[in-house]
Amino acid sequence: MKKFIIVSSFFLFSFTLQANTAFISPDGSGNGYTANSPASISNLNNLLSDTSLNKINLLPGTYSQTDALVLNQGSHPMEVVGLNNVTFSSNYNFYSGGNSGLVIARSNISFRNLSFLNTRYCFRFKNNNVENVNIESVNAYNNSSCIEFDSNIDKYVSNISINNLKSMGYYKAGIRINGSDTHNISISNTILDGLATSTENERDCHISGILIDGYSKDILIDNVSISNNIGGIEGCRSYQQGDGIVSNTNTSNITINNTVISNSRDADLDLKGKNITLNKIKSLSGNEARYNLKLWNNEFTCTECYINTANVSALIAFDSHIRMLNSTVKVDESARLCDLRYLNTNTTAIDFVNTNFSYYGDLAYQPNNLTQCK
């Protein structure tokens, strides 16, 4: 009798485990409740609404798209996991091609181990209340923007975590954050490269690795590498743009930590937001880079930062006060160290506190143009 109870309990436990996970494949035609009967990707919303499920496995293969898939069913916690090589693919070709990718219109969902090839977006947030979304281990090639928060969002979008993203050859940005109530966004362990698979005709005029716009706030960027953001040339006027990280005027509470930025056509950092923390930034400039840091209308401190002076100048203060604290600046004799502009406030200045200037390896060097910084 005891043996029967144990065996029965085992089968019940096995059934429960199986029922908690659904399966989808590129050519699936089943109900999705067993690995031998996977569903089609078009049935993903039906499975998302099933409260007996907490995980949906996408079986290996290419999931071809002719339109974006809007995920708007269910609200209970759910994982969507790619097994081995799972790729969403479409016909996007820089600014043309079908609307494709995944639109996140529900809360409490996570995505892991997915790739996106020639899709307009990887993940897009439109005008829906969404919170508690985790995006992890995603590879992307040739998108408009891999992760896009629409500019017209007036609903709350919060607690969004992006970890281990690799986005290459985007048209507009690796990540674009926008909205009037978008907050608590973290980006970590991520690589964004604007030039990997594109030419200047295939990039937006104002390309950026990360763009923070609208009233977005409480943003953490940690352990991120951003490179090769050089704007397009067709119809882009005479001043070629391209920045590593941009934050616009109404953004606030942004922390950029342990981040490496290089070869941005205009500036590695172009920051206008309020209450921005800069810690252990490496601005490496590059062949195309004009400036390292362009900082606007606020107080900024860059702690333990490394600046390899760009082709025109290292630091621009637009009515701002910049402090370089415990940092190192590699000096370039042909470029300006400081550039003070507008000067509408009495605090416009750039101070170097416990900061070394590296000149051909000599850390005791003192630039003769420090008077430009006051």
PDB file of N, CA and C in Angstrom, residues 125-165:
ATOM      1  N   PHE A 125       8.363  48.342 -26.499  1.00  0.00           N
ATOM      2  CA  PHE A 125       7.360  48.731 -25.517  1.00  0.00           C
ATOM      3  C   PHE A 125       6.524  49.846 -26.125  1.00  0.00           C
ATOM      4  N   LYS A 126       5.234  49.614 -26.258  1.00  0.00           N
ATOM      5  CA  LYS A 126       4.329  50.622 -26.788  1.00  0.00           C
ATOM      6  C   LYS A 126       3.506  51.194 -25.636  1.00  0.00           C
ATOM      7  N   ASN A 127       2.326  51.744 -25.915  1.00  0.00           N
ATOM      8  CA  ASN A 127       1.597  52.482 -24.879  1.00  0.00           C
ATOM      9  C   ASN A 127       0.742  51.538 -24.029  1.00  0.00           C
ATOM     10  N   ASN A 128       1.418  50.712 -23.234  1.00  0.00           N
ATOM     11  CA  ASN A 128       0.758  49.773 -22.323  1.00  0.00           C
ATOM     12  C   ASN A 128       1.433  49.851 -20.960  1.00  0.00           C
ATOM     13  N   ASN A 129       0.633  49.689 -19.892  1.00  0.00           N
ATOM     14  CA  ASN A 129       1.217  49.570 -18.563  1.00  0.00           C
ATOM     15  C   ASN A 129       1.965  48.241 -18.474  1.00  0.00           C
ATOM     16  N   VAL A 130       3.262  48.305 -18.241  1.00  0.00           N
ATOM     17  CA  VAL A 130       4.093  47.093 -18.212  1.00  0.00           C
ATOM     18  C   VAL A 130       5.110  47.236 -17.085  1.00  0.00           C
ATOM     19  N   GLU A 131       5.275  46.167 -16.305  1.00  0.00           N
ATOM     20  CA  GLU A 131       6.313  46.169 -15.281  1.00  0.00           C
ATOM     21  C   GLU A 131       6.855  44.754 -15.090  1.00  0.00           C
ATOM     22  N   ASN A 132       8.028  44.691 -14.495  1.00  0.00           N
ATOM     23  CA  ASN A 132       8.671  43.416 -14.159  1.00  0.00           C
ATOM     24  C   ASN A 132       8.936  42.581 -15.416  1.00  0.00           C
ATOM     25  N   VAL A 133       9.839  43.089 -16.250  1.00  0.00           N
ATOM     26  CA  VAL A 133      10.245  42.394 -17.473  1.00  0.00           C
ATOM     27  C   VAL A 133      11.752  42.194 -17.421  1.00  0.00           C
ATOM     28  N   ASN A 134      12.185  40.965 -17.672  1.00  0.00           N
ATOM     29  CA  ASN A 134      13.608  40.642 -17.691  1.00  0.00           C
ATOM     30  C   ASN A 134      13.997  40.121 -19.069  1.00  0.00           C
ATOM     31  N   ILE A 135      15.018  40.742 -19.664  1.00  0.00           N
ATOM     32  CA  ILE A 135      15.529  40.345 -20.982  1.00  0.00           C
ATOM     33  C   ILE A 135      16.991  39.963 -20.790  1.00  0.00           C
ATOM     34  N   GLU A 136      17.328  38.708 -21.101  1.00  0.00           N
ATOM     35  CA  GLU A 136      18.668  38.219 -20.799  1.00  0.00           C
ATOM     36  C   GLU A 136      19.198  37.316 -21.905  1.00  0.00           C
ATOM     37  N   SER A 137      20.494  37.463 -22.184  1.00  0.00           N
ATOM     38  CA  SER A 137      21.193  36.619 -23.162  1.00  0.00           C
ATOM     39  C   SER A 137      20.506  36.675 -24.522  1.00  0.00           C
ATOM     40  N   VAL A 138      20.553  37.869 -25.105  1.00  0.00           N
ATOM     41  CA  VAL A 138      19.940  38.122 -26.412  1.00  0.00           C
ATOM     42  C   VAL A 138      21.012  38.619 -27.371  1.00  0.00           C
ATOM     43  N   ASN A 139      21.031  38.062 -28.584  1.00  0.00           N
ATOM     44  CA  ASN A 139      21.915  38.511 -29.655  1.00  0.00           C
ATOM     45  C   ASN A 139      21.082  39.130 -30.771  1.00  0.00           C
ATOM     46  N   ALA A 140      21.546  40.251 -31.314  1.00  0.00           N
ATOM     47  CA  ALA A 140      20.781  40.942 -32.343  1.00  0.00           C
ATOM     48  C   ALA A 140      21.714  41.452 -33.439  1.00  0.00           C
ATOM     49  N   TYR A 141      21.242  41.330 -34.679  1.00  0.00           N
ATOM     50  CA  TYR A 141      22.006  41.787 -35.836  1.00  0.00           C
ATOM     51  C   TYR A 141      21.063  42.484 -36.812  1.00  0.00           C
ATOM     52  N   ASN A 142      21.456  43.712 -37.206  1.00  0.00           N
ATOM     53  CA  ASN A 142      20.725  44.474 -38.219  1.00  0.00           C
ATOM     54  C   ASN A 142      19.269  44.725 -37.817  1.00  0.00           C
ATOM     55  N   ASN A 143      19.098  45.580 -36.818  1.00  0.00           N
ATOM     56  CA  ASN A 143      17.772  46.029 -36.397  1.00  0.00           C
ATOM     57  C   ASN A 143      17.696  47.546 -36.544  1.00  0.00           C
ATOM     58  N   SER A 144      16.485  48.092 -36.472  1.00  0.00           N
ATOM     59  CA  SER A 144      16.363  49.545 -36.340  1.00  0.00           C
ATOM     60  C   SER A 144      16.866  49.937 -34.955  1.00  0.00           C
ATOM     61  N   SER A 145      16.200  49.472 -33.916  1.00  0.00           N
ATOM     62  CA  SER A 145      16.688  49.529 -32.536  1.00  0.00           C
ATOM     63  C   SER A 145      16.345  48.185 -31.917  1.00  0.00           C
ATOM     64  N   CYS A 146      17.306  47.573 -31.247  1.00  0.00           N
ATOM     65  CA  CYS A 146      17.008  46.254 -30.683  1.00  0.00           C
ATOM     66  C   CYS A 146      15.940  46.369 -29.598  1.00  0.00           C
ATOM     67  N   ILE A 147      16.119  47.312 -28.679  1.00  0.00           N
ATOM     68  CA  ILE A 147      15.116  47.510 -27.629  1.00  0.00           C
ATOM     69  C   ILE A 147      14.601  48.941 -27.730  1.00  0.00           C
ATOM     70  N   GLU A 148      13.305  49.081 -27.913  1.00  0.00           N
ATOM     71  CA  GLU A 148      12.681  50.376 -28.217  1.00  0.00           C
ATOM     72  C   GLU A 148      11.530  50.647 -27.260  1.00  0.00           C
ATOM     73  N   PHE A 149      11.605  51.778 -26.555  1.00  0.00           N
ATOM     74  CA  PHE A 149      10.492  52.299 -25.772  1.00  0.00           C
ATOM     75  C   PHE A 149       9.914  53.463 -26.576  1.00  0.00           C
ATOM     76  N   ASP A 150       8.695  53.340 -27.052  1.00  0.00           N
ATOM     77  CA  ASP A 150       8.127  54.361 -27.947  1.00  0.00           C
ATOM     78  C   ASP A 150       8.084  55.730 -27.277  1.00  0.00           C
ATOM     79  N   SER A 151       8.183  56.772 -28.099  1.00  0.00           N
ATOM     80  CA  SER A 151       8.221  58.140 -27.584  1.00  0.00           C
ATOM     81  C   SER A 151       6.878  58.608 -27.037  1.00  0.00           C
ATOM     82  N   ASN A 152       5.777  57.992 -27.466  1.00  0.00           N
ATOM     83  CA  ASN A 152       4.453  58.465 -27.050  1.00  0.00           C
ATOM     84  C   ASN A 152       3.885  57.686 -25.869  1.00  0.00           C
ATOM     85  N   ILE A 153       4.708  56.932 -25.158  1.00  0.00           N
ATOM     86  CA  ILE A 153       4.214  56.167 -24.010  1.00  0.00           C
ATOM     87  C   ILE A 153       3.837  57.131 -22.887  1.00  0.00           C
ATOM     88  N   ASP A 154       2.564  57.105 -22.476  1.00  0.00           N
ATOM     89  CA  ASP A 154       2.165  57.868 -21.294  1.00  0.00           C
ATOM     90  C   ASP A 154       1.667  56.960 -20.176  1.00  0.00           C
ATOM     91  N   LYS A 155       1.786  55.656 -20.358  1.00  0.00           N
ATOM     92  CA  LYS A 155       1.498  54.682 -19.301  1.00  0.00           C
ATOM     93  C   LYS A 155       2.789  54.413 -18.523  1.00  0.00           C
ATOM     94  N   TYR A 156       2.664  53.752 -17.359  1.00  0.00           N
ATOM     95  CA  TYR A 156       3.886  53.451 -16.620  1.00  0.00           C
ATOM     96  C   TYR A 156       4.561  52.215 -17.217  1.00  0.00           C
ATOM     97  N   VAL A 157       5.861  52.312 -17.362  1.00  0.00           N
ATOM     98  CA  VAL A 157       6.705  51.180 -17.767  1.00  0.00           C
ATOM     99  C   VAL A 157       7.845  51.143 -16.759  1.00  0.00           C
ATOM    100  N   SER A 158       7.927  50.077 -15.967  1.00  0.00           N
ATOM    101  CA  SER A 158       8.880  50.097 -14.858  1.00  0.00           C
ATOM    102  C   SER A 158       9.442  48.708 -14.583  1.00  0.00           C
ATOM    103  N   ASN A 159      10.591  48.726 -13.890  1.00  0.00           N
ATOM    104  CA  ASN A 159      11.273  47.487 -13.483  1.00  0.00           C
ATOM    105  C   ASN A 159      11.581  46.611 -14.698  1.00  0.00           C
ATOM    106  N   ILE A 160      12.350  47.186 -15.612  1.00  0.00           N
ATOM    107  CA  ILE A 160      12.779  46.475 -16.813  1.00  0.00           C
ATOM    108  C   ILE A 160      14.273  46.202 -16.685  1.00  0.00           C
ATOM    109  N   SER A 161      14.664  44.936 -16.765  1.00  0.00           N
ATOM    110  CA  SER A 161      16.064  44.542 -16.630  1.00  0.00           C
ATOM    111  C   SER A 161      16.565  43.984 -17.960  1.00  0.00           C
ATOM    112  N   ILE A 162      17.684  44.526 -18.443  1.00  0.00           N
ATOM    113  CA  ILE A 162      18.311  44.075 -19.686  1.00  0.00           C
ATOM    114  C   ILE A 162      19.724  43.624 -19.329  1.00  0.00           C
ATOM    115  N   ASN A 163      20.014  42.348 -19.509  1.00  0.00           N
ATOM    116  CA  ASN A 163      21.308  41.810 -19.108  1.00  0.00           C
ATOM    117  C   ASN A 163      21.866  40.913 -20.209  1.00  0.00           C
ATOM    118  N   ASN A 164      23.159  41.077 -20.473  1.00  0.00           N
ATOM    119  CA  ASN A 164      23.849  40.226 -21.447  1.00  0.00           C
ATOM    120  C   ASN A 164      23.198  40.329 -22.830  1.00  0.00           C
ATOM    121  N   LEU A 165      23.014  41.557 -23.275  1.00  0.00           N
ATOM    122  CA  LEU A 165      22.544  41.837 -24.635  1.00  0.00           C
ATOM    123  C   LEU A 165      23.748  42.146 -25.516  1.00  0.00           C
TER     124      LEU A 165
END
